[in-house]
Short mmCIF file of C-alpha atoms in Angstrom, two decimals:
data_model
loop_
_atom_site.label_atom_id
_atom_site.label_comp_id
_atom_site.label_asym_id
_atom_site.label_seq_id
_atom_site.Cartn_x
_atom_site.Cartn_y
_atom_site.Cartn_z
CA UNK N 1 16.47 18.39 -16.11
CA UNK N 2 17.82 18.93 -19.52
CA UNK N 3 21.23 20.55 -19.98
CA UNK N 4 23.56 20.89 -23.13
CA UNK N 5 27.16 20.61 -23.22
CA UNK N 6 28.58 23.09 -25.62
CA UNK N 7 32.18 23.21 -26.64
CA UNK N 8 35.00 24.36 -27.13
CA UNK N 9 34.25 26.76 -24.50
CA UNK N 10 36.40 29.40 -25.83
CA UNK N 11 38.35 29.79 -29.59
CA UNK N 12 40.82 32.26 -30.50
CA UNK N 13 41.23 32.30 -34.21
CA UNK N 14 42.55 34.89 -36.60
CA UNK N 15 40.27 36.42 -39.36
CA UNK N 16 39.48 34.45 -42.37
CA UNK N 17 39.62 31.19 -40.43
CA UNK N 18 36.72 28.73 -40.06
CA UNK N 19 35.04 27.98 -36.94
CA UNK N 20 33.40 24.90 -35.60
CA UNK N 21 31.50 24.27 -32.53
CA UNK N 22 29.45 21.93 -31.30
CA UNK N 23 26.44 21.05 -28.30
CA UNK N 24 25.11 18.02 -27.04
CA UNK N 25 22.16 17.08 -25.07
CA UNK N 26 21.59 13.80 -22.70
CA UNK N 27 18.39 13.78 -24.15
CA UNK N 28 16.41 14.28 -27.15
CA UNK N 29 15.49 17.96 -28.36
CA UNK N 30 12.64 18.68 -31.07
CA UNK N 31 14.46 21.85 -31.96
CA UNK N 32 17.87 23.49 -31.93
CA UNK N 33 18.59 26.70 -31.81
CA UNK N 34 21.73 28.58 -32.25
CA UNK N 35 22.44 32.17 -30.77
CA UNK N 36 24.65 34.88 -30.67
CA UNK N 37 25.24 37.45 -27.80
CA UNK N 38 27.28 40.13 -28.36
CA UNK N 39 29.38 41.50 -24.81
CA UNK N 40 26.00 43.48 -22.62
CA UNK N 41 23.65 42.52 -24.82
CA UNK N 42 20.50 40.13 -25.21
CA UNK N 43 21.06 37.00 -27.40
CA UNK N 44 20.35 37.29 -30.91
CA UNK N 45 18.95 34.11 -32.42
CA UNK N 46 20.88 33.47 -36.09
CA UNK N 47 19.60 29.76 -37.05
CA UNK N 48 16.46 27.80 -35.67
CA UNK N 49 16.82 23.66 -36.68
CA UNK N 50 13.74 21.54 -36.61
CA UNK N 51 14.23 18.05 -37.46
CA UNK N 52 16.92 15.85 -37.34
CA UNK N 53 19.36 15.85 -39.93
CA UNK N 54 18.46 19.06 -40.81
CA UNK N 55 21.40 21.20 -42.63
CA UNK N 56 20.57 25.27 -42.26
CA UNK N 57 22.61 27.99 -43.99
CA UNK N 58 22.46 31.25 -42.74
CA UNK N 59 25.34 33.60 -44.52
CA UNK N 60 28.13 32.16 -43.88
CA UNK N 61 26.83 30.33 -40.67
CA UNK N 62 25.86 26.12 -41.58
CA UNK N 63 23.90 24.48 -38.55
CA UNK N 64 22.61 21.07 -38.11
CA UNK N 65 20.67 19.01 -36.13
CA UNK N 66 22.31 15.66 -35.51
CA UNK N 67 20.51 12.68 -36.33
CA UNK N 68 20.53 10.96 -33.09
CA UNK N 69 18.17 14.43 -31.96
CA UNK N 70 20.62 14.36 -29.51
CA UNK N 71 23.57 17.05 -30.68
CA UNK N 72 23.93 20.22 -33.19
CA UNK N 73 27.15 22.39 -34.47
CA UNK N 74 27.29 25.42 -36.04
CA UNK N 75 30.25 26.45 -38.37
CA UNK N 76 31.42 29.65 -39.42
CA UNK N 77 33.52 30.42 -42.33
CA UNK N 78 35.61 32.88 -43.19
CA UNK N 79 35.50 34.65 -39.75
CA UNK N 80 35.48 38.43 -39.54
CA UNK N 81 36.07 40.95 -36.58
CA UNK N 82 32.72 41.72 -35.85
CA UNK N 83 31.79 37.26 -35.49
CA UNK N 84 33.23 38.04 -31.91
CA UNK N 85 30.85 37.19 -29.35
CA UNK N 86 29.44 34.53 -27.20
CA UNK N 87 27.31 31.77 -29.30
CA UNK N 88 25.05 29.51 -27.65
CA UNK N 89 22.81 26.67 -28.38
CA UNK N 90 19.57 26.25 -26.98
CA UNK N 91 16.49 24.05 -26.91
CA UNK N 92 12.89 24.31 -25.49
CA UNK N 93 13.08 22.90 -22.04
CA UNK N 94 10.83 20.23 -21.89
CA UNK N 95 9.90 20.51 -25.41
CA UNK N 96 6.73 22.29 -24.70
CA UNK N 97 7.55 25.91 -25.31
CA UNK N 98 9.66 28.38 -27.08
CA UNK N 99 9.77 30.61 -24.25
CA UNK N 100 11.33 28.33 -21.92
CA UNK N 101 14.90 28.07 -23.30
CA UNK N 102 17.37 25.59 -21.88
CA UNK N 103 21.07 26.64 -22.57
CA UNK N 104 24.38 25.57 -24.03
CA UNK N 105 27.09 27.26 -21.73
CA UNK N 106 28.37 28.68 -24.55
CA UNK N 107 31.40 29.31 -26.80
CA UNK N 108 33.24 32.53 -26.54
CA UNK N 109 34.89 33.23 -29.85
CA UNK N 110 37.70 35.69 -30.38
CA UNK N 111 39.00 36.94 -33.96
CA UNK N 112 42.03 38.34 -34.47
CA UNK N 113 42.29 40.64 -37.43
CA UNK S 1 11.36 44.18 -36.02
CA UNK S 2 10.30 44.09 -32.59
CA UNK S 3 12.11 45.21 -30.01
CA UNK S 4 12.43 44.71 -26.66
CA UNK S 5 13.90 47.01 -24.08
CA UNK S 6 15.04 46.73 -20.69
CA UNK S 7 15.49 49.82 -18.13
CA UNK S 8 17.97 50.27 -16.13
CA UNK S 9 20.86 49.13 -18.89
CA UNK S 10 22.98 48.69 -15.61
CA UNK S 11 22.74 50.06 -12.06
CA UNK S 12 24.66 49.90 -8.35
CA UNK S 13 23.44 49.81 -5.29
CA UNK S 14 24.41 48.93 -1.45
CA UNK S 15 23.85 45.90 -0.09
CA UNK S 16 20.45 45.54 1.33
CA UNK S 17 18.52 47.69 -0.61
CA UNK S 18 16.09 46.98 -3.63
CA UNK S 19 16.26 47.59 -7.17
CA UNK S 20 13.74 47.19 -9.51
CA UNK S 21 14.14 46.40 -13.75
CA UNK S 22 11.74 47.33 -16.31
CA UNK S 23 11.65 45.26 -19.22
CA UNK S 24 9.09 46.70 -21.89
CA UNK S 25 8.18 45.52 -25.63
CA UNK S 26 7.63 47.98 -27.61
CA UNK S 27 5.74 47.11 -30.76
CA UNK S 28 4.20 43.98 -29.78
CA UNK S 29 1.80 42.68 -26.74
CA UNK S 30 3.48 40.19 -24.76
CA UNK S 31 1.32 38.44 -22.96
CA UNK S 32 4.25 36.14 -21.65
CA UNK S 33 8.20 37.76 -20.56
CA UNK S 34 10.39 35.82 -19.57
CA UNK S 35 13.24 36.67 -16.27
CA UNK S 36 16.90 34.99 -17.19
CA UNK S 37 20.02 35.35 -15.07
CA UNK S 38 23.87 35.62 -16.19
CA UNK S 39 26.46 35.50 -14.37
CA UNK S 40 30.03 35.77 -16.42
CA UNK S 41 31.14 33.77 -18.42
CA UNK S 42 28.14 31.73 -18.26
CA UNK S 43 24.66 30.60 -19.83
CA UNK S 44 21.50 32.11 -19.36
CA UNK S 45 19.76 30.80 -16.52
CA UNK S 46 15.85 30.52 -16.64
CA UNK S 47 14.59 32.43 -13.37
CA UNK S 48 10.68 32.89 -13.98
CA UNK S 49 7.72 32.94 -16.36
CA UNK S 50 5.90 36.49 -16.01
CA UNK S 51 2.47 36.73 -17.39
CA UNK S 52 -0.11 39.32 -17.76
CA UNK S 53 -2.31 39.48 -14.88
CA UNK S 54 -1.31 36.67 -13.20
CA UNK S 55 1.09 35.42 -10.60
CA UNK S 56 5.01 34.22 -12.17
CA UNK S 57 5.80 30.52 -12.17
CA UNK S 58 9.37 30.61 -10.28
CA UNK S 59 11.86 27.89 -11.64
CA UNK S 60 13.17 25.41 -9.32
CA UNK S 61 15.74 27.39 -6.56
CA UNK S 62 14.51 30.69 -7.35
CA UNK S 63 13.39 32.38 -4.47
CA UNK S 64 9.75 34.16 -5.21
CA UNK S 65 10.11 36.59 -1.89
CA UNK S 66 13.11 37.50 -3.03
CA UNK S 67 13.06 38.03 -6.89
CA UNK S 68 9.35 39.98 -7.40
CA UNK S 69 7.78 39.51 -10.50
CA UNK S 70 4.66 41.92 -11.64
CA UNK S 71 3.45 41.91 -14.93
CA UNK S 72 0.69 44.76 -14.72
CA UNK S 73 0.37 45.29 -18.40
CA UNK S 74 0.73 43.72 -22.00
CA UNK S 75 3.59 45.93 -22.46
CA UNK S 76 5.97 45.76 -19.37
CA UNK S 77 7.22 43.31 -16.74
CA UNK S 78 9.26 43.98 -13.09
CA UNK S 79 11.99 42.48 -11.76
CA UNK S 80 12.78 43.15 -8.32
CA UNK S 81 15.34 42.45 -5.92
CA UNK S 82 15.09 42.95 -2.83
CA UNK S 83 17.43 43.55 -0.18
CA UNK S 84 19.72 42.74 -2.62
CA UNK S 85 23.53 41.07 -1.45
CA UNK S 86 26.70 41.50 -3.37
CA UNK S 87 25.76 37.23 -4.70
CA UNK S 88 22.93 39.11 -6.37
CA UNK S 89 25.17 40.72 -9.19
CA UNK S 90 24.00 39.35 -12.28
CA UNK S 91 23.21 40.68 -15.90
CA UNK S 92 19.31 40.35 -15.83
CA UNK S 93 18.37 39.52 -19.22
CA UNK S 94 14.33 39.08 -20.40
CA UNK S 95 12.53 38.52 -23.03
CA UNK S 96 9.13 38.86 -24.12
CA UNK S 97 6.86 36.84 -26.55
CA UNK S 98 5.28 37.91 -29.41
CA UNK S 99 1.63 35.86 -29.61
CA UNK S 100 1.64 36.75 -33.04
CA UNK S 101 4.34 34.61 -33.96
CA UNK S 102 3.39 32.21 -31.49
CA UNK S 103 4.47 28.47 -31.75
CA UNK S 104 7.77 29.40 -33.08
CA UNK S 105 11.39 29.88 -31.96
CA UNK S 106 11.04 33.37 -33.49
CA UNK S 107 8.01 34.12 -31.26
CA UNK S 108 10.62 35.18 -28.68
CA UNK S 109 12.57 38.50 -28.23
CA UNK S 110 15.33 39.31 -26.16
CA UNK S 111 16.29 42.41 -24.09
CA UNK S 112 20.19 43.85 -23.94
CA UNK S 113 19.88 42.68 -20.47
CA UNK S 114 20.76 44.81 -17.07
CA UNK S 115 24.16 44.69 -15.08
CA UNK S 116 23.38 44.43 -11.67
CA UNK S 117 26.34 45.65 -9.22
CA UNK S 118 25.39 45.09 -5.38
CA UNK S 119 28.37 46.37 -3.26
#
């Protein structure tokens, strides 16, 4: 099936810093998708990507989708305390449904004020 | 926005028993939830489609006897386990889909998920 390798797997940076991370896929994806999870909660989805080459801004969050339809990154900048949290990219497994999420294993990112 | 919640947020229980979740959205019809599984430090894991009134579709190495799915109304999905073993403690996260917003990545809600502690 499809899997994406996300990485680093875990950053500890101190406020103000930027943040990169990235996620690739062995095969294509129609749509990227970047969440956020903070600790015992339900992800939280902060950018959606739909075609390739595709550069979103969301606050200070930048995704995009790679050209190859084959990788994404997300950056942050200017980190803050409360960007802690798990992020993970995901696509539609099998390309057919929304629902049906395949998942990055995620990057756990640490601030420190 | 809508909102999906999940009941218990986190529960114990011996090993052997069964425990059941309740994941409900509560401004929206969901015809379709979805079951995920995660264990630390680690992705969500894609257990089963739930929909209304029908049977789940169990992904590949899920067992069906042991993970019960029922998804009686528009509004609320089970998960149970049953006789549940201390490899069963998970955070149980769904989510439910809003046919409204259908076709989109935004058509999709997630709960805050239920830690599962089998001892």
């Amino acid at each position: 099936g499809q899997q994406l390798n996300q990485s680093p797997q875990s950053m500890f940076i101190q406020e103000g810093e930027d943040v990169s991370m990235n996620c690739t896929s062995s095969s294509i994806f129609n749509t990227w998708l970047w969440y956020k999870q903070d600790p015992g909660e339900g992800p939280v989805l902060l950018i959606a990507l739909y075609k390739a080459g595709e550069l979103t801004s969301n606050g200070r969050l930048t995704a995009q989708f790679g050209i190859t339809r084959k990788d994404s990154f997300l950056n942050i900048s200017a980190s803050i305390p409360s960007d802690v949290g798990i992020y993970f990219c995901a696509g539609p497994a099998g390309g057919t449904s929304y629902g049906k999420l395949t998942f990055g294993q995620g990057t756990i990112l640490t601030v420190h004020p | 926005g809508a909102v999906v919640s999940q009941h218990p947020s986190w529960v114990i229980c011996k090993s052997g028993t069964s425990v059941k979740i309740e994941c409900r959205s509560l401004d929206f019809q969901a015809t379709t939830m979805f079951w995920y599984r995660q264990f630390p430090k680690q992705s969500l894991m894609l257990m089963a489609t739930s929909n209304e009134g029908s049977k789940a579709t169990y992904e590949q190495g899920v067992e069906k006897d042991k993970f019960l799915i029922n998804h009686a109304s528009l509004t609320l999905s089970t998960l149970t386990v049953t006789s549940a073993h201390p490899e069963d403690s998970s955070f149980y996260i769904c989510s439910a889909r809003d046919p409204l917003l259908a076709g989109g990545p935004r058509e999709q809600y997630f709960g805050p998920g239920t830690r599962l502690t089998v001892t």
